[in-house]
Amino acid sequence: MQREIVLLHGWGMNKEVWQLIEAQLSDALNMPVSALNLPGFGGEPMGMSHYNLETLVESVVAKVQPNSIIVGWSLGGLVATKLAASYPEKVAHLILVASNVQFCETDVWPGIKAQVLEQFKAQLAKDSRKTIERFLAIQAMGSEHAKVDIKQIKTLLLQAPEPEDSALSAGLDILQNTNLAAEFTQLKCPVNGIFGRLDALVPKDVAEALGQLNSNFSYEILPKASHAPFISHRDEFITYLKSVL
């Protein structure tokens, strides 16, 4: 069976965000590429009573062929890492895109300040659409063409139904409370990361910290990219994936 690339989106997003690179990636690597919606996003039904990282992985695993290459962006990277740890036969190669094993900053780990996620939770309770728009602005912040990036992501997102509020809230809980450092350390498959130097959500220092956890990990930091390098720097992104795969 031919190896497949599976793309997992980030918080508040849906699989349409990968549209710009899906065909190009498939051509460049001569492999089938499929993007999945996480439950509660892009019209994918929730279908679970408890929404947490474990149930997200369980919802995805049946759609993933053995020996797949999993590309996880942001929250999707947490799902991909947990999938690789729990079902190693499914993941031949893990690619993290602007992701982290622990999104909340601590004294010993780089990440987002806890109060930023708290503010998102408070805003989400009032107005989910505005919260996602603010999140998009933060994602593109620092990128040399931030306005264009935001417009592109928005246009793609609108091609699918809006996310469910309960999935948004539970997704923020996952970002706030998850620490997969122990699982990441134990991964046996090759792991690569691609990061933006200007990313306000996943600081560039995360890349080096991950490398200290697992000797199978290598990475690239794009100097002019922010949190969505596959949109802002599409060619560099595909070139990097081609070089490691």
GROMACS .gro file of C-alpha atoms in nm:
model
  245
    1MET     CA    1   0.000   0.000   0.000
    2GLN     CA    2   0.132   0.346  -0.091
    3ARG     CA    3   0.224   0.567   0.201
    4GLU     CA    4  -0.015   0.859   0.263
    5ILE     CA    5   0.028   1.208   0.405
    6VAL     CA    6  -0.242   1.311   0.655
    7LEU     CA    7  -0.287   1.680   0.743
    8LEU     CA    8  -0.437   1.789   1.078
    9HIS     CA    9  -0.547   2.152   1.127
   10GLY     CA   10  -0.520   2.381   1.429
   11TRP     CA   11  -0.763   2.532   1.681
   12GLY     CA   12  -1.063   2.717   1.536
   13MET     CA   13  -0.969   2.606   1.184
   14ASN     CA   14  -1.082   2.325   0.951
   15LYS     CA   15  -0.928   2.108   0.681
   16GLU     CA   16  -0.987   2.372   0.410
   17VAL     CA   17  -0.683   2.567   0.538
   18TRP     CA   18  -0.463   2.302   0.370
   19GLN     CA   19  -0.629   2.355   0.032
   20LEU     CA   20  -0.352   2.581  -0.100
   21ILE     CA   21  -0.082   2.316  -0.058
   22GLU     CA   22  -0.262   1.979  -0.085
   23ALA     CA   23  -0.223   1.928  -0.461
   24GLN     CA   24   0.124   2.085  -0.471
   25LEU     CA   25   0.239   1.861  -0.185
   26SER     CA   26   0.098   1.551  -0.349
   27ASP     CA   27   0.275   1.635  -0.677
   28ALA     CA   28   0.604   1.724  -0.508
   29LEU     CA   29   0.616   1.403  -0.305
   30ASN     CA   30   0.426   1.176  -0.544
   31MET     CA   31   0.201   1.057  -0.259
   32PRO     CA   32  -0.170   1.080  -0.181
   33VAL     CA   33  -0.252   1.362   0.062
   34SER     CA   34  -0.566   1.387   0.273
   35ALA     CA   35  -0.672   1.656   0.518
   36LEU     CA   36  -0.904   1.565   0.807
   37ASN     CA   37  -1.146   1.775   1.011
   38LEU     CA   38  -1.115   1.732   1.385
   39PRO     CA   39  -1.455   1.668   1.555
   40GLY     CA   40  -1.662   1.984   1.595
   41PHE     CA   41  -1.468   2.168   1.322
   42GLY     CA   42  -1.558   2.219   0.957
   43GLY     CA   43  -1.892   2.039   0.993
   44GLU     CA   44  -1.742   1.719   1.138
   45PRO     CA   45  -1.988   1.599   1.406
   46MET     CA   46  -1.867   1.595   1.768
   47GLY     CA   47  -1.982   1.236   1.823
   48MET     CA   48  -1.832   1.209   2.173
   49SER     CA   49  -1.950   1.276   2.525
   50HIS     CA   50  -1.604   1.372   2.655
   51TYR     CA   51  -1.397   1.599   2.430
   52ASN     CA   52  -1.030   1.567   2.519
   53LEU     CA   53  -0.702   1.477   2.350
   54GLU     CA   54  -0.758   1.102   2.391
   55THR     CA   55  -1.104   1.113   2.230
   56LEU     CA   56  -0.972   1.333   1.949
   57VAL     CA   57  -0.706   1.071   1.874
   58GLU     CA   58  -0.968   0.794   1.884
   59SER     CA   59  -1.181   0.985   1.635
   60VAL     CA   60  -0.888   1.025   1.394
   61VAL     CA   61  -0.713   0.687   1.419
   62ALA     CA   62  -0.964   0.490   1.210
   63LYS     CA   63  -0.913   0.733   0.919
   64VAL     CA   64  -0.534   0.691   0.921
   65GLN     CA   65  -0.366   0.410   0.725
   66PRO     CA   66  -0.072   0.224   0.882
   67ASN     CA   67   0.271   0.384   0.816
   68SER     CA   68   0.126   0.726   0.736
   69ILE     CA   69   0.312   1.056   0.744
   70ILE     CA   70   0.121   1.280   0.985
   71VAL     CA   71   0.152   1.657   0.953
   72GLY     CA   72   0.000   1.837   1.252
   73TRP     CA   73  -0.033   2.215   1.272
   74SER     CA   74  -0.061   2.380   1.617
   75LEU     CA   75  -0.340   2.193   1.808
   76GLY     CA   76  -0.325   1.933   1.527
   77GLY     CA   77   0.037   1.874   1.629
   78LEU     CA   78  -0.074   1.770   1.977
   79VAL     CA   79  -0.322   1.526   1.822
   80ALA     CA   80  -0.052   1.396   1.587
   81THR     CA   81   0.202   1.350   1.869
   82LYS     CA   82  -0.049   1.165   2.086
   83LEU     CA   83  -0.148   0.951   1.786
   84ALA     CA   84   0.218   0.859   1.721
   85ALA     CA   85   0.269   0.772   2.089
   86SER     CA   86  -0.052   0.567   2.121
   87TYR     CA   87  -0.056   0.401   1.777
   88PRO     CA   88   0.307   0.383   1.656
   89GLU     CA   89   0.210   0.143   1.376
   90LYS     CA   90   0.001   0.422   1.220
   91VAL     CA   91   0.276   0.686   1.212
   92ALA     CA   92   0.592   0.629   1.008
   93HIS     CA   93   0.696   0.995   1.023
   94LEU     CA   94   0.569   1.288   1.231
   95ILE     CA   95   0.589   1.649   1.108
   96LEU     CA   96   0.501   1.925   1.356
   97VAL     CA   97   0.408   2.263   1.208
   98ALA     CA   98   0.430   2.555   1.452
   99SER     CA   99   0.335   2.318   1.732
  100ASN     CA  100   0.447   2.237   2.085
  101VAL     CA  101   0.420   1.950   2.333
  102GLN     CA  102   0.311   2.199   2.601
  103PHE     CA  103   0.152   2.520   2.476
  104CYS     CA  104   0.141   2.697   2.814
  105GLU     CA  105   0.467   2.864   2.913
  106THR     CA  106   0.633   2.762   3.242
  107ASP     CA  107   0.961   2.859   3.411
  108VAL     CA  108   1.133   2.575   3.225
  109TRP     CA  109   0.937   2.551   2.899
  110PRO     CA  110   0.872   2.810   2.624
  111GLY     CA  111   0.512   2.868   2.518
  112ILE     CA  112   0.213   3.105   2.531
  113LYS     CA  113   0.160   3.303   2.848
  114ALA     CA  114  -0.122   3.144   3.049
  115GLN     CA  115  -0.319   3.471   3.063
  116VAL     CA  116  -0.340   3.485   2.682
  117LEU     CA  117  -0.528   3.154   2.676
  118GLU     CA  118  -0.741   3.270   2.970
  119GLN     CA  119  -0.837   3.582   2.773
  120PHE     CA  120  -0.934   3.367   2.475
  121LYS     CA  121  -1.159   3.156   2.700
  122ALA     CA  122  -1.328   3.464   2.844
  123GLN     CA  123  -1.382   3.613   2.496
  124LEU     CA  124  -1.503   3.283   2.357
  125ALA     CA  125  -1.791   3.279   2.606
  126LYS     CA  126  -1.903   3.619   2.472
  127ASP     CA  127  -1.840   3.596   2.098
  128SER     CA  128  -1.682   3.294   1.930
  129ARG     CA  129  -1.657   3.452   1.584
  130LYS     CA  130  -1.468   3.758   1.713
  131THR     CA  131  -1.240   3.531   1.917
  132ILE     CA  132  -1.142   3.333   1.606
  133GLU     CA  133  -1.079   3.658   1.416
  134ARG     CA  134  -0.849   3.777   1.693
  135PHE     CA  135  -0.675   3.440   1.691
  136LEU     CA  136  -0.620   3.473   1.314
  137ALA     CA  137  -0.464   3.816   1.367
  138ILE     CA  138  -0.224   3.676   1.631
  139GLN     CA  139  -0.136   3.384   1.404
  140ALA     CA  140  -0.026   3.614   1.123
  141MET     CA  141   0.136   3.876   1.349
  142GLY     CA  142   0.492   3.949   1.239
  143SER     CA  143   0.455   3.786   0.898
  144GLU     CA  144   0.579   4.012   0.617
  145HIS     CA  145   0.237   3.985   0.450
  146ALA     CA  146   0.012   3.943   0.753
  147LYS     CA  147  -0.301   4.102   0.601
  148VAL     CA  148  -0.284   3.878   0.295
  149ASP     CA  149  -0.229   3.570   0.515
  150ILE     CA  150  -0.531   3.652   0.733
  151LYS     CA  151  -0.750   3.713   0.428
  152GLN     CA  152  -0.644   3.382   0.271
  153ILE     CA  153  -0.708   3.180   0.588
  154LYS     CA  154  -1.048   3.349   0.638
  155THR     CA  155  -1.152   3.277   0.279
  156LEU     CA  156  -1.056   2.910   0.316
  157LEU     CA  157  -1.228   2.872   0.654
  158LEU     CA  158  -1.556   3.008   0.519
  159GLN     CA  159  -1.577   2.719   0.272
  160ALA     CA  160  -1.685   2.491   0.560
  161PRO     CA  161  -1.934   2.529   0.846
  162GLU     CA  162  -1.828   2.729   1.152
  163PRO     CA  163  -1.679   2.534   1.445
  164GLU     CA  164  -1.903   2.430   1.732
  165ASP     CA  165  -1.864   2.639   2.047
  166SER     CA  166  -1.818   2.332   2.265
  167ALA     CA  167  -1.530   2.211   2.042
  168LEU     CA  168  -1.368   2.555   2.059
  169SER     CA  169  -1.391   2.564   2.438
  170ALA     CA  170  -1.266   2.206   2.483
  171GLY     CA  171  -0.988   2.273   2.232
  172LEU     CA  172  -0.866   2.565   2.444
  173ASP     CA  173  -0.872   2.337   2.751
  174ILE     CA  174  -0.648   2.093   2.562
  175LEU     CA  175  -0.405   2.372   2.469
  176GLN     CA  176  -0.403   2.496   2.829
  177ASN     CA  177  -0.360   2.167   3.010
  178THR     CA  178  -0.171   1.923   2.788
  179ASN     CA  179   0.193   1.827   2.839
  180LEU     CA  180   0.316   1.555   2.603
  181ALA     CA  181   0.688   1.592   2.685
  182ALA     CA  182   0.708   1.235   2.822
  183GLU     CA  183   0.533   1.088   2.516
  184PHE     CA  184   0.747   1.294   2.279
  185THR     CA  185   1.066   1.169   2.444
  186GLN     CA  186   0.962   0.808   2.378
  187LEU     CA  187   0.875   0.847   2.007
  188LYS     CA  188   1.077   0.610   1.789
  189CYS     CA  189   0.971   0.738   1.445
  190PRO     CA  190   1.153   1.025   1.269
  191VAL     CA  191   1.014   1.361   1.384
  192ASN     CA  192   1.060   1.693   1.208
  193GLY     CA  193   0.938   2.040   1.288
  194ILE     CA  194   0.892   2.356   1.088
  195PHE     CA  195   0.852   2.683   1.276
  196GLY     CA  196   0.822   3.058   1.211
  197ARG     CA  197   1.079   3.283   1.379
  198LEU     CA  198   0.808   3.550   1.424
  199ASP     CA  199   0.545   3.317   1.573
  200ALA     CA  200   0.370   3.476   1.874
  201LEU     CA  201   0.200   3.149   1.978
  202VAL     CA  202   0.485   2.896   1.952
  203PRO     CA  203   0.817   3.073   2.025
  204LYS     CA  204   1.113   2.968   1.811
  205ASP     CA  205   1.292   2.842   2.127
  206VAL     CA  206   1.044   2.550   2.130
  207ALA     CA  207   1.235   2.390   1.841
  208GLU     CA  208   1.561   2.360   2.035
  209ALA     CA  209   1.376   2.245   2.350
  210LEU     CA  210   1.207   1.965   2.154
  211GLY     CA  211   1.543   1.859   2.013
  212GLN     CA  212   1.671   1.812   2.368
  213LEU     CA  213   1.378   1.582   2.444
  214ASN     CA  214   1.420   1.350   2.145
  215SER     CA  215   1.733   1.286   1.938
  216ASN     CA  216   1.512   1.180   1.642
  217PHE     CA  217   1.389   1.539   1.611
  218SER     CA  218   1.526   1.788   1.360
  219TYR     CA  219   1.375   2.117   1.250
  220GLU     CA  220   1.376   2.426   1.032
  221ILE     CA  221   1.292   2.780   1.145
  222LEU     CA  222   1.168   3.006   0.862
  223PRO     CA  223   1.310   3.353   0.937
  224LYS     CA  224   1.018   3.558   0.799
  225ALA     CA  225   0.727   3.328   0.888
  226SER     CA  226   0.480   3.341   1.175
  227HIS     CA  227   0.229   3.075   1.293
  228ALA     CA  228   0.104   2.959   0.950
  229PRO     CA  229   0.421   2.895   0.745
  230PHE     CA  230   0.240   2.664   0.501
  231ILE     CA  231   0.028   2.964   0.393
  232SER     CA  232   0.275   3.253   0.420
  233HIS     CA  233   0.578   3.063   0.285
  234ARG     CA  234   0.424   2.782   0.086
  235ASP     CA  235   0.722   2.704  -0.140
  236GLU     CA  236   0.972   2.695   0.149
  237PHE     CA  237   0.733   2.475   0.344
  238ILE     CA  238   0.695   2.222   0.061
  239THR     CA  239   1.070   2.229  -0.011
  240TYR     CA  240   1.140   2.145   0.353
  241LEU     CA  241   0.890   1.856   0.358
  242LYS     CA  242   1.038   1.727   0.034
  243SER     CA  243   1.388   1.737   0.184
  244VAL     CA  244   1.294   1.538   0.496
  245LEU     CA  245   1.057   1.289   0.331
   0.00000   0.00000   0.00000
